[in-house]
Amino acid sequence: MSLATSLGAGGNLLEQGPAQAKRLEVPTPILSNADLETIRHVTQRQFPAVTISTTFHSDGGVRALEEGLERICRLASEKIREGYTVLVLSDRHVDANHAPIPALLATAAVHHHLVREHTRSGVGMVIETGEAREVMHIALLVGFGAETVNPYLALETVAELLRRGLLPAGTDLARAKERYIHALYKGVRKVISKMGISTIDSYSGAQIFEAVGLAPELINRYFPGTSSRLGGIGLDVVAEETLMRHRMAFPERSVDPVSLAGGGDYQWRRDGEAHAWNPTTISLLQHAVRGGGPQSYEAFAAEVNDESRTLKTLRGLFDIKGDREPVPLDEVEPATEIVHRFCTGAMSFGAISKEMHETLAIAMNRLGAKSNTGEGGEDPERYVVDANGDNRRSAIKQVASGRFGVTANYLVNADELQIKIAQGAKPGEGGQLPGNKVDEVIARLRYSTPGVGLISPPPHHDIYSIEDLAQLIHDLKMANPEARISVKLVSEVGVGTVAAGVAKARAEHIVIAGYDGGTGASPLSSVKHAGVPWELGLSETQQVLVAQGLRSRVVLQVDGQLKTGRDVLVGAMLGADEFGFSTAPLIASGCVMMRVCHLNTCPVGIATHDPELRKRFAGTPEHVIAFMLFLAEDVRERMAGLGFRRFEELIGRSDLLQPRTDIEHWKARLLDLSALLHRTDAAPEETHHTLSQEHHLEDVLDQRLIELATPALERGDPVRLKLRVRNVDRTVGGMLSGAVARRYGEHGLPDDTIRIDLHGSAGGSFGAWLAPGITLSLRGEANDYVGKGLSGGRLIVSSPPNVSRAAEDNVVIGNVALYGATSGELFVNGVAGERFGVRNSGAVAIVEGVGDHACEYMTGGRVVILGRCGRNLAAGMSGGVAYVVDMDGRLHEHFNLAMVGLEELDGEDAQFLHDVITRHREYTGSLLASRMLQDWKASLGGFVKVMPNELRRVLSLKARLDVPA
Amino acid sequence: MSRTGFMEHPREPRHKRPVVARVGDYREVYISHPLTTLRTQAARCMDCAVPFCHQGCPLGNLIPEWNELVHDGEWEQAITRLHLTNNFPEFTGTLCPAPCEPACVLAINSDAVTIKDIELSIIDRAFEEGWVRAQPPGSRTGKRVAVVGSGPAGLAAAQQLNRAGHRVTVYEKADRAGGLLRYGIPDFKMEKHRLERRLALLEAEGIVFECNYEIGRTISAEELRRSFDAVMLCVGAERGRDVHTPGRSLPGVHLAMDYLVQQNRRVTGEAVPAAGAISAAGRRVVIIGGGDTAADCLGNAHREGCASVEVLSVYPEPPQTRPAGNPWPEWPLVLQTYPAHEEGGRRQYGVMVTGFQGSERVETIETVECEVHRAGSRRDFTPRPGSEGLMPADLVLLAIGFDGVASASLVESLGARLTDSGAIAVDADFCAAPGVFASGDATRGASLIVWAIAEGRQAAAACDRYLAALPKS
């Protein structure tokens, strides 16, 4: 990734010459004051720079702001004509009579003005502003056209903090400012990486934002091309808000001693930003489930619903208007049925403590509802029902990008398998478990190393297209045909189109997650600025799915800070069949929103693994059950009032929602909710879930394998099979592995109990989830995703006999082998494609050559590469070991050494290599293996051992600790 | 920043002087912690994202913020942050029952941060270092405000209004300013020099104090209204609740506040006329009532050298731990033990007084055990037949609460009115009549000092908005 950018005239993109190269390179989009002065004065001769003041007369109101914008655009054009190649837009000259034009508005206005004039590439834009102080501010300014930003006031604030002694003793000013700029730099890098962009030049002017609450006129004039679906404020309100701040800075008289308000953005403050979870709502809910009863719940719901009326949420802007006569409450479907539509959110054991995780599972199982593993595996001991009848098994098993703990046994112990594409709290990012929370148990369940932090990669490495998603859905369905397959998406513009693709890929369940869910461990830039409210995403998804005739095939679920029966009802009317709750059940269990989930110091034992703190956990399944039943009763009472007996009659009835007419708030009343409430005409059965997806599992090869393997499955007798495989046979061995896991659990069958010799060309996901005791030996070739989620079985792929090329030159398996493998073995007599061993966390593999990115994000297991390697080897590898033959002495050029180091082999390594290569020769007849074994000493000398730095750190720490004992 | 102090250090509140030593004088009971201990105690704060302490504090004190500053040794920053929400931290730091502490998140399953100790240490340190200085307004608005009453609400309102640039005159009917802070609170809870120091600062900021001024007597309500652009009534809830049991008029049966006022005068060295003097010295004292005022009487009685003290409460004994239905973060309805209770005396619960006996003065009181029944917000007491008894008593102090504003005529003469409970009726902006505002105990009934300061501030802000809207004079 690179955040380096350049200033000056860009010239014609299609020409190549010295003029194009005459650019001032700037290593970061954040400029210090000295950097800016350098641009202003030192490089002036080569890169003439001019400053345009972006202020307007504070007593001129919106007219002055509008004229100010016109003036800076006009000046920009003039200066370019005069030959300037750097424009500095500056709000430095603010005083009692001059307010700043909001920096983003000024930037976008000038940028688009120059784009329209076809002069934008002739100039670099530098924004000198007192407004920018957070990562998001920089990202917005760059995203709307700036090349670089000088946040002078923030830098002055750093100096002031130092002057007041609020920075650690010994900090010097230059260093403090440098650190602040570096923090912004890293934040911006994270933001652009989340969007899948790797250079700042691609991000600059890309405008990948969605505006919520800006009027179309404002968007069209100053931010053209930006999505904005709800209308909202115009330039007049922007002017007024700017002037309100200006009046605060230059008051007519001062009442309080001059001191800035706390704000309360990230931490609740009484006079600060309103938070939905505040002392009142938290304590009311906790009282309600601890004996306070329905009255306390009603007080809680009233407070929340009233809050939603006080304009914290979009749903607070609606009124629910019935079109039927009320019905008696006892004619409405019972709460015990309504709760089946409820689940708890995906919070991993890892993020939350064992006690909290199991409390949720027990509560939801007692209700016949569902809890969710989150991305962290699950201890198999929880698959056994407790003596008292409690079931600690999570009904929903999540399959996320890290694939932590995803084994055949995990998959069969599920009623729903959820593919997490993204999560509402931090779209574009995966789970992040800091090393201090990875203890022995968590590491065991995630097949990783204690003490080593775990970061789920942003993408699923087996999903690059909707066809790939369809393949993963098929893989999961094969492992567990009884489980419904869910795909979790995030509310954002365009999610409806994605959902339509997901429905066509035969997902049975789609989650639309809102932006306001989330853990205290989410990065602040995500907490505040990523995603949009669920109302927008759900409404769009419902509209698209109904219009495409796909809605009835899927269950639609919504989540994101749902708290009350009213929330559920609004969700249903906007299209949801089911509802997810995360924060509320945690609050019911004792969470007090400390927002220290990442520090392992949760004082109520919820988001911690500290044994002492876990003792403080005081939540019970009854607390969670009470909340769910209160909710369901709340829903029922509202249904009765509206005249609805069955819940499904409500789904998609957005016509029952009406924008409130009593909104007096000066900004909220400008919103236009019609797009949100639009209802696509369709028959009632077309607007909610009524049909099941067709998976065509009856004729898959695995049905035959299971039939033929009956002696092994029923009695453990060895079975030998010989079959032909074709490229339409996908996920071979997946369903058989599910059958083994279902009967024999995590440890499966004894080695080689079921041995299947195949020949031919295998389809995608060959040997996925392969369970212990199964050996699949293929002579021929296999497509992508060989050994996906390998769970203890053995996979052998040998080059076909009649190939003219040597095996070590012949590609026999596709890309992304062993993704998320947890144990088992893979022998490949030939070359693999790209990303071999990505996210391997326990399998042993040997291969005679690999493409790019081998061993990426590996956390465990061992990979032996006997032949040629592509680039970027071992990127992001934090565990496991790789042994690679250095063919030409230039292997180091292939490594990504950011996280690994190269080591000498020791005796244990040599023994392991000899053993595995011997077996490779035996299983596959590899000629390369034979040759190497013939001159073993020389062969051994050719190996390089790749060791992750993190693993080495933890091992040496452990060794030191073990010495005295 | 990782906050683990709460896992490493136990709660350590300030120490108290030994009972034998402290009952021999009227000096404050508590001893300040060394700064290192305070910093350690401040390190126990978890800097909660939802700070329930901050909600529990009527002033909305920014508790986590100054805890952190104390932990970091940034005491001057800490007092600035503390003064933002609290005009008089030395009053609350000594006198507040600290509803913030039971609301502390640590109190869910452990011991709260010693918030009140830290508050007091911040202001004490600030005075020592000379960081607390008069802050006269930069310019004057030309508007004039009369504040009636110089208790905590009046002083807070006066300081806020003065800092907003209005000319403020505080009228006090007693001979010296301070209200309950001077005549109600015993020195062993807060020594008077703390009050004097603050009054001097207020005067230095430009506030004028007019003592021995009684509205309606020294100066008429009309004149007050004419001379000022606004009036702020902070007259307290001084009407002591009385009983009408037989023998009430016997000498030796007094309202607690009458005793406390005299005691405060004596301790300060003022003369108290022999006629009507109330003293506990050598006497068998019975205090009726179980609240703060009763505890103040208790402490004074021991310091005067009483023979014995019985404290009788009509309510049943509160539980030691939170009862069901009174969960965190609510104020815990449990048995409160103040330093005065440690100094002697016996507390009895569920006892009602039915009569006072004696020839020249009270000698005996008649009691009966009783049960309390809640009927909505009302409580009824049923005597238990056969449980009647007699108790010797040379001095009986009635500390059973207050019934609102003492002078209805003052309130009415300013165009305001009293509610049924005797409080001044105000709207949401503390406005009692056009240009007349009221706050503190006068509007909410006898309550905590922290509420008085909070209301004084809020009412001052409302009054300031009113003044800003007036035509420029």
PDB file of N, CA, C and O in Angstrom, chain A residues 728-765:
ATOM      1  N   VAL A 728     -17.903 -32.010 -12.698  1.00  0.00           N
ATOM      2  CA  VAL A 728     -19.186 -31.534 -12.152  1.00  0.00           C
ATOM      3  C   VAL A 728     -19.389 -32.042 -10.726  1.00  0.00           C
ATOM      4  O   VAL A 728     -20.326 -31.654 -10.050  1.00  0.00           O
ATOM      5  N   ASP A 729     -18.511 -32.925 -10.267  1.00  0.00           N
ATOM      6  CA  ASP A 729     -18.612 -33.426  -8.894  1.00  0.00           C
ATOM      7  C   ASP A 729     -17.915 -32.431  -7.974  1.00  0.00           C
ATOM      8  O   ASP A 729     -16.692 -32.435  -7.846  1.00  0.00           O
ATOM      9  N   ARG A 730     -18.725 -31.577  -7.350  1.00  0.00           N
ATOM     10  CA  ARG A 730     -18.154 -30.539  -6.488  1.00  0.00           C
ATOM     11  C   ARG A 730     -18.181 -31.003  -5.031  1.00  0.00           C
ATOM     12  O   ARG A 730     -19.039 -31.778  -4.636  1.00  0.00           O
ATOM     13  N   THR A 731     -17.212 -30.500  -4.285  1.00  0.00           N
ATOM     14  CA  THR A 731     -17.160 -30.753  -2.843  1.00  0.00           C
ATOM     15  C   THR A 731     -17.152 -32.259  -2.546  1.00  0.00           C
ATOM     16  O   THR A 731     -17.851 -32.737  -1.645  1.00  0.00           O
ATOM     17  N   VAL A 732     -16.367 -32.963  -3.308  1.00  0.00           N
ATOM     18  CA  VAL A 732     -16.316 -34.419  -3.102  1.00  0.00           C
ATOM     19  C   VAL A 732     -15.766 -34.709  -1.707  1.00  0.00           C
ATOM     20  O   VAL A 732     -14.744 -34.156  -1.302  1.00  0.00           O
ATOM     21  N   GLY A 733     -16.475 -35.545  -0.993  1.00  0.00           N
ATOM     22  CA  GLY A 733     -16.046 -35.904   0.359  1.00  0.00           C
ATOM     23  C   GLY A 733     -16.668 -35.038   1.434  1.00  0.00           C
ATOM     24  O   GLY A 733     -16.597 -35.359   2.617  1.00  0.00           O
ATOM     25  N   GLY A 734     -17.295 -33.930   1.057  1.00  0.00           N
ATOM     26  CA  GLY A 734     -17.859 -33.006   2.037  1.00  0.00           C
ATOM     27  C   GLY A 734     -19.022 -33.618   2.793  1.00  0.00           C
ATOM     28  O   GLY A 734     -19.095 -33.574   4.027  1.00  0.00           O
ATOM     29  N   MET A 735     -19.941 -34.223   2.055  1.00  0.00           N
ATOM     30  CA  MET A 735     -21.120 -34.786   2.705  1.00  0.00           C
ATOM     31  C   MET A 735     -20.746 -36.045   3.494  1.00  0.00           C
ATOM     32  O   MET A 735     -21.247 -36.282   4.593  1.00  0.00           O
ATOM     33  N   LEU A 736     -19.806 -36.798   2.932  1.00  0.00           N
ATOM     34  CA  LEU A 736     -19.330 -37.990   3.633  1.00  0.00           C
ATOM     35  C   LEU A 736     -18.678 -37.587   4.960  1.00  0.00           C
ATOM     36  O   LEU A 736     -18.886 -38.217   5.995  1.00  0.00           O
ATOM     37  N   SER A 737     -17.924 -36.491   4.930  1.00  0.00           N
ATOM     38  CA  SER A 737     -17.269 -36.015   6.153  1.00  0.00           C
ATOM     39  C   SER A 737     -18.302 -35.592   7.180  1.00  0.00           C
ATOM     40  O   SER A 737     -18.150 -35.845   8.382  1.00  0.00           O
ATOM     41  N   GLY A 738     -19.370 -34.930   6.697  1.00  0.00           N
ATOM     42  CA  GLY A 738     -20.456 -34.554   7.598  1.00  0.00           C
ATOM     43  C   GLY A 738     -21.029 -35.802   8.262  1.00  0.00           C
ATOM     44  O   GLY A 738     -21.273 -35.830   9.474  1.00  0.00           O
ATOM     45  N   ALA A 739     -21.196 -36.851   7.458  1.00  0.00           N
ATOM     46  CA  ALA A 739     -21.771 -38.084   8.003  1.00  0.00           C
ATOM     47  C   ALA A 739     -20.837 -38.695   9.049  1.00  0.00           C
ATOM     48  O   ALA A 739     -21.281 -39.182  10.095  1.00  0.00           O
ATOM     49  N   VAL A 740     -19.532 -38.668   8.803  1.00  0.00           N
ATOM     50  CA  VAL A 740     -18.572 -39.192   9.779  1.00  0.00           C
ATOM     51  C   VAL A 740     -18.617 -38.354  11.060  1.00  0.00           C
ATOM     52  O   VAL A 740     -18.691 -38.880  12.176  1.00  0.00           O
ATOM     53  N   ALA A 741     -18.586 -37.024  10.894  1.00  0.00           N
ATOM     54  CA  ALA A 741     -18.568 -36.143  12.064  1.00  0.00           C
ATOM     55  C   ALA A 741     -19.840 -36.311  12.893  1.00  0.00           C
ATOM     56  O   ALA A 741     -19.808 -36.295  14.117  1.00  0.00           O
ATOM     57  N   ARG A 742     -20.966 -36.476  12.216  1.00  0.00           N
ATOM     58  CA  ARG A 742     -22.236 -36.617  12.911  1.00  0.00           C
ATOM     59  C   ARG A 742     -22.214 -37.852  13.831  1.00  0.00           C
ATOM     60  O   ARG A 742     -22.742 -37.824  14.924  1.00  0.00           O
ATOM     61  N   ARG A 743     -21.565 -38.934  13.326  1.00  0.00           N
ATOM     62  CA  ARG A 743     -21.550 -40.171  14.128  1.00  0.00           C
ATOM     63  C   ARG A 743     -20.355 -40.236  15.073  1.00  0.00           C
ATOM     64  O   ARG A 743     -20.458 -40.765  16.161  1.00  0.00           O
ATOM     65  N   TYR A 744     -19.221 -39.733  14.643  1.00  0.00           N
ATOM     66  CA  TYR A 744     -17.995 -39.976  15.409  1.00  0.00           C
ATOM     67  C   TYR A 744     -17.350 -38.703  15.966  1.00  0.00           C
ATOM     68  O   TYR A 744     -16.296 -38.773  16.583  1.00  0.00           O
ATOM     69  N   GLY A 745     -17.977 -37.569  15.740  1.00  0.00           N
ATOM     70  CA  GLY A 745     -17.515 -36.335  16.367  1.00  0.00           C
ATOM     71  C   GLY A 745     -16.189 -35.827  15.838  1.00  0.00           C
ATOM     72  O   GLY A 745     -15.765 -36.154  14.731  1.00  0.00           O
ATOM     73  N   GLU A 746     -15.540 -35.053  16.695  1.00  0.00           N
ATOM     74  CA  GLU A 746     -14.336 -34.332  16.317  1.00  0.00           C
ATOM     75  C   GLU A 746     -13.210 -35.277  15.861  1.00  0.00           C
ATOM     76  O   GLU A 746     -12.465 -34.966  14.952  1.00  0.00           O
ATOM     77  N   HIS A 747     -13.102 -36.435  16.503  1.00  0.00           N
ATOM     78  CA  HIS A 747     -11.953 -37.304  16.219  1.00  0.00           C
ATOM     79  C   HIS A 747     -12.200 -38.269  15.070  1.00  0.00           C
ATOM     80  O   HIS A 747     -11.275 -38.928  14.613  1.00  0.00           O
ATOM     81  N   GLY A 748     -13.427 -38.366  14.604  1.00  0.00           N
ATOM     82  CA  GLY A 748     -13.726 -39.136  13.409  1.00  0.00           C
ATOM     83  C   GLY A 748     -13.401 -40.620  13.562  1.00  0.00           C
ATOM     84  O   GLY A 748     -13.519 -41.197  14.650  1.00  0.00           O
ATOM     85  N   LEU A 749     -12.968 -41.210  12.467  1.00  0.00           N
ATOM     86  CA  LEU A 749     -12.656 -42.639  12.417  1.00  0.00           C
ATOM     87  C   LEU A 749     -11.147 -42.826  12.466  1.00  0.00           C
ATOM     88  O   LEU A 749     -10.386 -41.896  12.193  1.00  0.00           O
ATOM     89  N   PRO A 750     -10.696 -44.044  12.776  1.00  0.00           N
ATOM     90  CA  PRO A 750      -9.244 -44.297  12.726  1.00  0.00           C
ATOM     91  C   PRO A 750      -8.705 -44.041  11.317  1.00  0.00           C
ATOM     92  O   PRO A 750      -9.422 -44.191  10.326  1.00  0.00           O
ATOM     93  N   ASP A 751      -7.421 -43.706  11.280  1.00  0.00           N
ATOM     94  CA  ASP A 751      -6.756 -43.347  10.035  1.00  0.00           C
ATOM     95  C   ASP A 751      -7.056 -44.369   8.936  1.00  0.00           C
ATOM     96  O   ASP A 751      -7.000 -45.582   9.167  1.00  0.00           O
ATOM     97  N   ASP A 752      -7.393 -43.857   7.766  1.00  0.00           N
ATOM     98  CA  ASP A 752      -7.538 -44.696   6.579  1.00  0.00           C
ATOM     99  C   ASP A 752      -8.711 -45.686   6.631  1.00  0.00           C
ATOM    100  O   ASP A 752      -8.746 -46.634   5.871  1.00  0.00           O
ATOM    101  N   THR A 753      -9.681 -45.457   7.497  1.00  0.00           N
ATOM    102  CA  THR A 753     -10.809 -46.389   7.560  1.00  0.00           C
ATOM    103  C   THR A 753     -11.561 -46.389   6.232  1.00  0.00           C
ATOM    104  O   THR A 753     -11.960 -47.428   5.719  1.00  0.00           O
ATOM    105  N   ILE A 754     -11.775 -45.196   5.698  1.00  0.00           N
ATOM    106  CA  ILE A 754     -12.434 -45.110   4.395  1.00  0.00           C
ATOM    107  C   ILE A 754     -11.395 -44.613   3.406  1.00  0.00           C
ATOM    108  O   ILE A 754     -10.919 -43.488   3.526  1.00  0.00           O
ATOM    109  N   ARG A 755     -11.022 -45.474   2.475  1.00  0.00           N
ATOM    110  CA  ARG A 755     -10.030 -45.044   1.496  1.00  0.00           C
ATOM    111  C   ARG A 755     -10.682 -45.067   0.126  1.00  0.00           C
ATOM    112  O   ARG A 755     -11.221 -46.085  -0.316  1.00  0.00           O
ATOM    113  N   ILE A 756     -10.646 -43.918  -0.523  1.00  0.00           N
ATOM    114  CA  ILE A 756     -11.324 -43.807  -1.811  1.00  0.00           C
ATOM    115  C   ILE A 756     -10.302 -43.409  -2.868  1.00  0.00           C
ATOM    116  O   ILE A 756      -9.683 -42.332  -2.767  1.00  0.00           O
ATOM    117  N   ASP A 757     -10.107 -44.265  -3.830  1.00  0.00           N
ATOM    118  CA  ASP A 757      -9.203 -43.944  -4.943  1.00  0.00           C
ATOM    119  C   ASP A 757     -10.033 -43.416  -6.096  1.00  0.00           C
ATOM    120  O   ASP A 757     -10.974 -44.075  -6.548  1.00  0.00           O
ATOM    121  N   LEU A 758      -9.678 -42.221  -6.529  1.00  0.00           N
ATOM    122  CA  LEU A 758     -10.444 -41.584  -7.593  1.00  0.00           C
ATOM    123  C   LEU A 758      -9.528 -41.325  -8.771  1.00  0.00           C
ATOM    124  O   LEU A 758      -8.320 -41.107  -8.586  1.00  0.00           O
ATOM    125  N   HIS A 759     -10.094 -41.321  -9.931  1.00  0.00           N
ATOM    126  CA  HIS A 759      -9.313 -40.835 -11.057  1.00  0.00           C
ATOM    127  C   HIS A 759     -10.204 -39.942 -11.910  1.00  0.00           C
ATOM    128  O   HIS A 759     -11.417 -40.109 -11.960  1.00  0.00           O
ATOM    129  N   GLY A 760      -9.563 -38.977 -12.502  1.00  0.00           N
ATOM    130  CA  GLY A 760     -10.315 -38.053 -13.328  1.00  0.00           C
ATOM    131  C   GLY A 760     -10.048 -36.617 -12.898  1.00  0.00           C
ATOM    132  O   GLY A 760      -9.004 -36.303 -12.320  1.00  0.00           O
ATOM    133  N   SER A 761     -11.022 -35.761 -13.156  1.00  0.00           N
ATOM    134  CA  SER A 761     -10.868 -34.337 -12.896  1.00  0.00           C
ATOM    135  C   SER A 761     -11.927 -33.925 -11.878  1.00  0.00           C
ATOM    136  O   SER A 761     -13.117 -34.008 -12.163  1.00  0.00           O
ATOM    137  N   ALA A 762     -11.488 -33.526 -10.687  1.00  0.00           N
ATOM    138  CA  ALA A 762     -12.442 -33.206  -9.628  1.00  0.00           C
ATOM    139  C   ALA A 762     -12.887 -31.759  -9.742  1.00  0.00           C
ATOM    140  O   ALA A 762     -12.114 -30.874 -10.091  1.00  0.00           O
ATOM    141  N   GLY A 763     -14.168 -31.500  -9.384  1.00  0.00           N
ATOM    142  CA  GLY A 763     -14.701 -30.137  -9.406  1.00  0.00           C
ATOM    143  C   GLY A 763     -14.205 -29.346  -8.210  1.00  0.00           C
ATOM    144  O   GLY A 763     -13.303 -29.763  -7.481  1.00  0.00           O
ATOM    145  N   GLY A 764     -14.799 -28.183  -7.985  1.00  0.00           N
ATOM    146  CA  GLY A 764     -14.363 -27.272  -6.922  1.00  0.00           C
ATOM    147  C   GLY A 764     -14.474 -27.901  -5.540  1.00  0.00           C
ATOM    148  O   GLY A 764     -15.247 -28.828  -5.309  1.00  0.00           O
ATOM    149  N   SER A 765     -13.645 -27.405  -4.634  1.00  0.00           N
ATOM    150  CA  SER A 765     -13.683 -27.805  -3.220  1.00  0.00           C
ATOM    151  C   SER A 765     -13.500 -29.303  -3.033  1.00  0.00           C
ATOM    152  O   SER A 765     -14.177 -29.917  -2.207  1.00  0.00           O
TER     153      SER A 765
END
